[in-house]
Short mmCIF file of C-alpha atoms in Angstrom, two decimals:
data_model
loop_
_atom_site.label_atom_id
_atom_site.label_comp_id
_atom_site.label_asym_id
_atom_site.label_seq_id
_atom_site.Cartn_x
_atom_site.Cartn_y
_atom_site.Cartn_z
CA MET C 97 -19.56 -4.29 9.45
CA ASP C 98 -17.24 -3.19 6.47
CA LYS C 99 -14.09 -1.18 7.31
CA GLU C 100 -14.19 2.54 6.12
CA ARG C 101 -11.47 3.19 3.52
CA ILE C 102 -9.17 6.09 4.04
CA CYS C 103 -6.04 7.52 2.33
CA ILE C 104 -2.69 7.66 3.98
CA ASP C 105 0.09 9.90 3.05
CA THR C 106 3.78 9.32 2.63
CA SER C 107 4.57 10.42 6.19
CA ILE C 108 2.72 7.50 7.79
CA LEU C 109 4.65 4.82 5.49
CA ILE C 110 8.03 6.59 6.28
CA ASP C 111 7.34 6.37 9.92
CA TYR C 112 6.48 2.72 9.62
CA TYR C 113 9.63 1.95 7.83
CA ARG C 114 11.86 3.75 10.34
CA LYS C 115 10.67 2.52 13.52
CA LYS C 116 11.96 -0.63 14.75
CA ASP C 117 8.72 -1.65 16.79
CA LYS C 118 6.22 -1.60 13.80
CA SER C 119 3.34 -2.75 16.02
CA LYS C 120 3.44 0.74 17.67
CA THR C 121 3.23 2.79 14.21
CA LEU C 122 0.14 4.59 13.18
CA PHE C 123 0.13 2.70 9.85
CA VAL C 124 -0.51 -0.59 11.97
CA ASN C 125 -3.18 1.06 14.27
CA LEU C 126 -4.83 2.30 11.01
CA SER C 127 -4.62 -0.89 9.38
CA ILE C 128 -6.70 -2.44 12.34
CA LYS C 129 -9.68 0.08 11.76
CA TYR C 130 -9.60 1.02 8.11
CA LEU C 131 -8.81 -0.13 4.71
CA LEU C 132 -5.75 1.84 3.58
CA SER C 133 -5.32 3.35 0.08
CA ILE C 134 -2.43 5.70 -1.11
CA SER C 135 -2.40 7.96 -4.20
CA VAL C 136 0.02 6.99 -6.81
CA ILE C 137 1.87 10.10 -5.87
CA THR C 138 2.81 8.54 -2.55
CA LYS C 139 4.27 5.63 -4.15
CA LEU C 140 6.33 8.01 -6.54
CA GLU C 141 7.43 9.90 -3.33
CA LEU C 142 8.71 6.62 -1.73
CA LEU C 143 10.12 5.10 -5.08
CA VAL C 144 12.40 8.08 -5.68
CA GLY C 145 13.92 7.85 -2.31
CA VAL C 146 14.25 4.15 -2.12
CA ALA C 147 17.61 2.36 -1.82
CA LYS C 148 18.16 -0.77 -3.62
CA ASN C 149 17.93 -2.88 -0.27
CA GLN C 150 14.56 -1.32 0.37
CA LYS C 151 12.72 -2.27 -2.80
CA ASP C 152 11.44 -5.58 -1.33
CA PHE C 153 10.07 -3.70 1.80
CA TRP C 154 8.16 -1.18 -0.28
CA ASN C 155 6.95 -3.65 -2.89
CA ASN C 156 5.36 -5.76 -0.25
CA ILE C 157 3.54 -2.82 1.16
CA PHE C 158 2.25 -1.72 -2.40
CA GLN C 159 0.87 -5.22 -2.67
CA LYS C 160 -1.11 -4.95 0.42
CA ILE C 161 -2.75 -1.49 -0.02
CA ASP C 162 -4.82 -0.13 -2.84
CA ILE C 163 -2.93 2.44 -4.94
CA ILE C 164 -5.25 5.20 -6.39
CA PRO C 165 -4.24 6.54 -9.86
CA LEU C 166 -4.64 10.07 -11.05
CA ASN C 167 -7.09 10.97 -13.41
CA GLU C 168 -8.69 14.38 -14.75
CA THR C 169 -11.01 14.77 -11.76
CA GLU C 170 -8.11 14.58 -9.34
CA VAL C 171 -6.08 17.16 -11.47
CA GLU C 172 -9.14 19.53 -11.70
CA ILE C 173 -9.44 19.43 -8.01
CA ALA C 174 -5.79 20.23 -7.65
CA SER C 175 -5.91 23.14 -9.88
CA GLU C 176 -8.60 24.50 -7.77
CA ILE C 177 -6.61 24.08 -4.60
CA ILE C 178 -3.55 25.70 -6.06
CA ARG C 179 -5.40 28.66 -7.00
CA TYR C 180 -7.30 28.96 -3.70
CA LEU C 181 -3.94 28.48 -1.69
CA THR C 182 -1.96 30.90 -3.89
CA LYS C 183 -4.76 33.67 -3.51
CA GLN C 184 -4.37 32.86 0.49
CA ASN C 185 -0.53 32.96 0.08
CA LYS C 186 -0.57 29.48 1.94
CA ILE C 187 0.63 27.31 -0.95
CA ILE C 188 2.01 23.86 -0.30
CA GLY C 189 3.92 21.59 -2.38
CA LEU C 190 2.40 19.94 -5.53
CA LYS C 191 2.93 16.37 -4.46
CA ASP C 192 0.84 17.07 -1.16
CA ILE C 193 -1.82 19.00 -3.29
CA LEU C 194 -2.27 15.82 -5.35
CA ILE C 195 -2.25 13.41 -2.49
CA GLY C 196 -5.18 15.74 -1.12
CA SER C 197 -6.86 15.97 -4.25
CA THR C 198 -6.95 12.34 -4.58
CA ALA C 199 -8.48 11.92 -1.36
CA LEU C 200 -11.06 14.61 -1.95
CA ALA C 201 -11.96 12.95 -5.34
CA LYS C 202 -12.66 9.76 -3.93
CA GLY C 203 -14.36 11.00 -0.81
CA LEU C 204 -11.73 9.68 1.70
CA LYS C 205 -10.39 10.99 4.88
CA LEU C 206 -6.67 11.34 4.85
CA SER C 207 -4.36 10.25 7.63
CA THR C 208 -0.93 12.26 7.81
CA LEU C 209 1.82 13.12 10.20
CA ASN C 210 2.05 16.65 8.25
CA LYS C 211 -1.03 18.15 9.66
CA LYS C 212 0.71 21.61 8.98
CA ASP C 213 0.30 21.37 5.36
CA PHE C 214 -2.85 19.20 4.66
CA GLU C 215 -4.96 21.29 6.90
CA ARG C 216 -4.59 24.09 4.41
CA ILE C 217 -6.76 22.03 1.83
CA GLU C 218 -10.20 23.12 2.21
CA GLY C 219 -12.93 20.45 2.72
CA LEU C 220 -10.24 17.60 3.33
CA GLU C 221 -10.92 15.67 6.52
CA LEU C 222 -7.76 14.52 8.30
CA ILE C 223 -7.15 11.68 10.64
CA ILE C 224 -4.26 12.83 13.03
CA ALA C 225 -2.82 10.52 15.72
#
C-alpha cells in the first residue's frame, strides 16, 4: 500500500533540528507513516535563519523530501484566505497562509505544531500530534 503524501510546516522541522533524541520527534513519526512534502516557503523560512554550521543538516533534509513550488493556484488560494481572514479579523502571517494554500492546492493534509494559526484556514485538514 502506498503511503499518503502530506505537507509539513516549519515547526515540525525546527522541532526535529532542536531535539537531541531525533527518534522521538514528530518528523520521524510522520516519516514512518507518510511521504513528506514541504512548501518552498518552509524552505525559505529555514534558510533565512540558518547558521553556516547548519547548512549541511538542512540540505540533507531538503534532499529527502519533496519541495512544492508556488504557482498561480497557490497564490489565488492565498488571496482568498487573506480576504476571508481579514474580514473575520483573524489574519495570520503571510508565510503561514502560503504554506496552507500550498497544502490546499495539492489536496494535502498539513502537519504542524502551530495549530492556533493554521486552524483558521478554512478547509485545511491538520495532523496534530
